[in-house]
Amino acid sequence: MINKQVGTTAEALSGIADGSVVMIGGFGSVGQPDALIEALIEQGARDLTVVANNAGAGRVGLAKLLDAGRVRRIICSYPRSSGSVVFEDLFRAGLLELEIVPQGTLAERIRAAGAGIAGFYTPTTVGTILAKGKETREFSGRLYVLEQALGADVALIQAWRTDRIGNCVYRETGRNFNAVMATAARTTIVQTCGMTEVGGLDPEAIVTPGIFVHRVVHIPDGEAAAPAHLKKEEV
Amino acid sequence: MADYKPLSRKAMAERIARDIPEGWYVNLGIGIPTLVADAIPTEKEIFLHSENGVLGFGPAPDPEHIDPWLINAGKQHVTLRPGGSFFHHADSFAMIRGGHLDLCILGAFEVSAGGDIANWATSAQDSAPAVGGAMDLAAGARRVWVATEHTTREGAPKLVETCSYPLTAPAVVSRIYTNLAVLDVEDNRFVVREMVPGLSRDALQAMTAAPVFFEEKEYA
């Protein structure tokens, strides 16, 4: 019997090596796998490269991981936002490398890695300083910039409902980067708000089929973030 | 000073909303563009897109009905209209980059007479700017309109001959809504279609760092 569910976040994150590339899903706080980030801080891996849309806010979650000095490099589209004090301090002090990637290029680089595509040409960044040093090529009279796939060792994902096979559905805008990152890592670890029986998810509605998922941990605390009328609802 | 009243941010949003035809798929950037969501009448079917994977979102909810899983790209709580849908980030940007959006409305630091837009970094030395989805939207949407104050808080023109800030994308802006005027970008020129009452042509020109031409036109 396949069972990808593990009992604790510590088990879920076991074996992450120093120097790993770690993708973290979410957009702002929505869909961000907070319990897995906390567990990554506990787990102790260092010298990490983090791929995420944002660079954390306040002193919790990703900001706390940065604050603990465990991240060497961050690849993101929007590092500076309200409350991104930890990022800004570390960056200014030269303690954190930053690669700025337009949001759609970031999503597509991740998608490409998950789909076995080495690179692609995009019109985004043509004529801007972010295209510097990159191959530009004309197709049908329009210029495009070559971008390369971006895969990871580990992806940390938050889902809404998951079964022991690893099939996932997401909640509203909580899907964001999660569904794409789930495809692009050698080890995809899901923090899910609720477990269902195998067969309990509508096959037509599954967004991330279990083939992409390696470990699942149930964090019912995630339910706290759900609106009251959804908490009792079954999928 | 001449006797004229610049539009409020809300009035600018209402002015823009009037010009969006029913049936369009539209992305709203952060700032004044975001306010357009609240200015579209509910009976007009316009589908609003947000980078973080929602099509068909509606105005902000009242405080008792906030759904924490439902936000827009500005990370503000929104609502979902009937017929709305959710999708992941790669699909969201396929809609953007693939030319499926009829319109994107962006804020700007500067717009040039050639339609270049600069809205993400205030200097090439800005070591940690935040680009977000702006470059994808500017390059990918079928039309790019800009919503901005006509000048900076210090009174410096934001409509210029050539942008001094790093570009978001070259030659993409087709129309600009400011708190003073509506302008089209045509043949590398700013063409004024409409001004707030009481504002003189000379006064508008003085606040614009490129020649402005006046050809009034009613938008359908």
PDB file of C-alpha atoms in Angstrom, chain A residues 8 19 35 69-70 78 94 107 115 125 136 138 140 142 148 156 167 173 175 200 211 233:
ATOM      1  CA  THR A   8       5.340  14.855  11.948  1.00  0.00           C
ATOM      2  CA  GLY A  19      23.302  23.518   0.011  1.00  0.00           C
ATOM      3  CA  ALA A  35       4.561  24.544   9.416  1.00  0.00           C
ATOM      4  CA  GLY A  69      21.356  32.785   8.579  1.00  0.00           C
ATOM      5  CA  ARG A  70      20.460  29.604   6.762  1.00  0.00           C
ATOM      6  CA  TYR A  78       9.061  40.578  -5.217  1.00  0.00           C
ATOM      7  CA  GLY A  94      25.758  41.672   1.852  1.00  0.00           C
ATOM      8  CA  ALA A 107       6.550  30.466 -12.766  1.00  0.00           C
ATOM      9  CA  ALA A 115       8.044  19.359 -17.598  1.00  0.00           C
ATOM     10  CA  THR A 125      12.226  41.705 -20.088  1.00  0.00           C
ATOM     11  CA  THR A 136      17.841  37.520 -27.414  1.00  0.00           C
ATOM     12  CA  GLU A 138      13.780  37.190 -33.089  1.00  0.00           C
ATOM     13  CA  SER A 140       8.229  36.183 -36.507  1.00  0.00           C
ATOM     14  CA  ARG A 142       9.290  39.905 -32.369  1.00  0.00           C
ATOM     15  CA  GLN A 148      16.427  28.501 -18.405  1.00  0.00           C
ATOM     16  CA  LEU A 156       7.477  22.831   0.305  1.00  0.00           C
ATOM     17  CA  ASN A 167      -3.259  13.740  -4.787  1.00  0.00           C
ATOM     18  CA  THR A 173      -5.887  31.592  -4.540  1.00  0.00           C
ATOM     19  CA  ARG A 175      -3.053  27.265  -5.478  1.00  0.00           C
ATOM     20  CA  GLY A 200     -12.446  10.917  -1.751  1.00  0.00           C
ATOM     21  CA  ILE A 211       2.957  11.245  -8.940  1.00  0.00           C
ATOM     22  CA  GLU A 233     -17.142  21.281   4.803  1.00  0.00           C
TER      23      GLU A 233
END
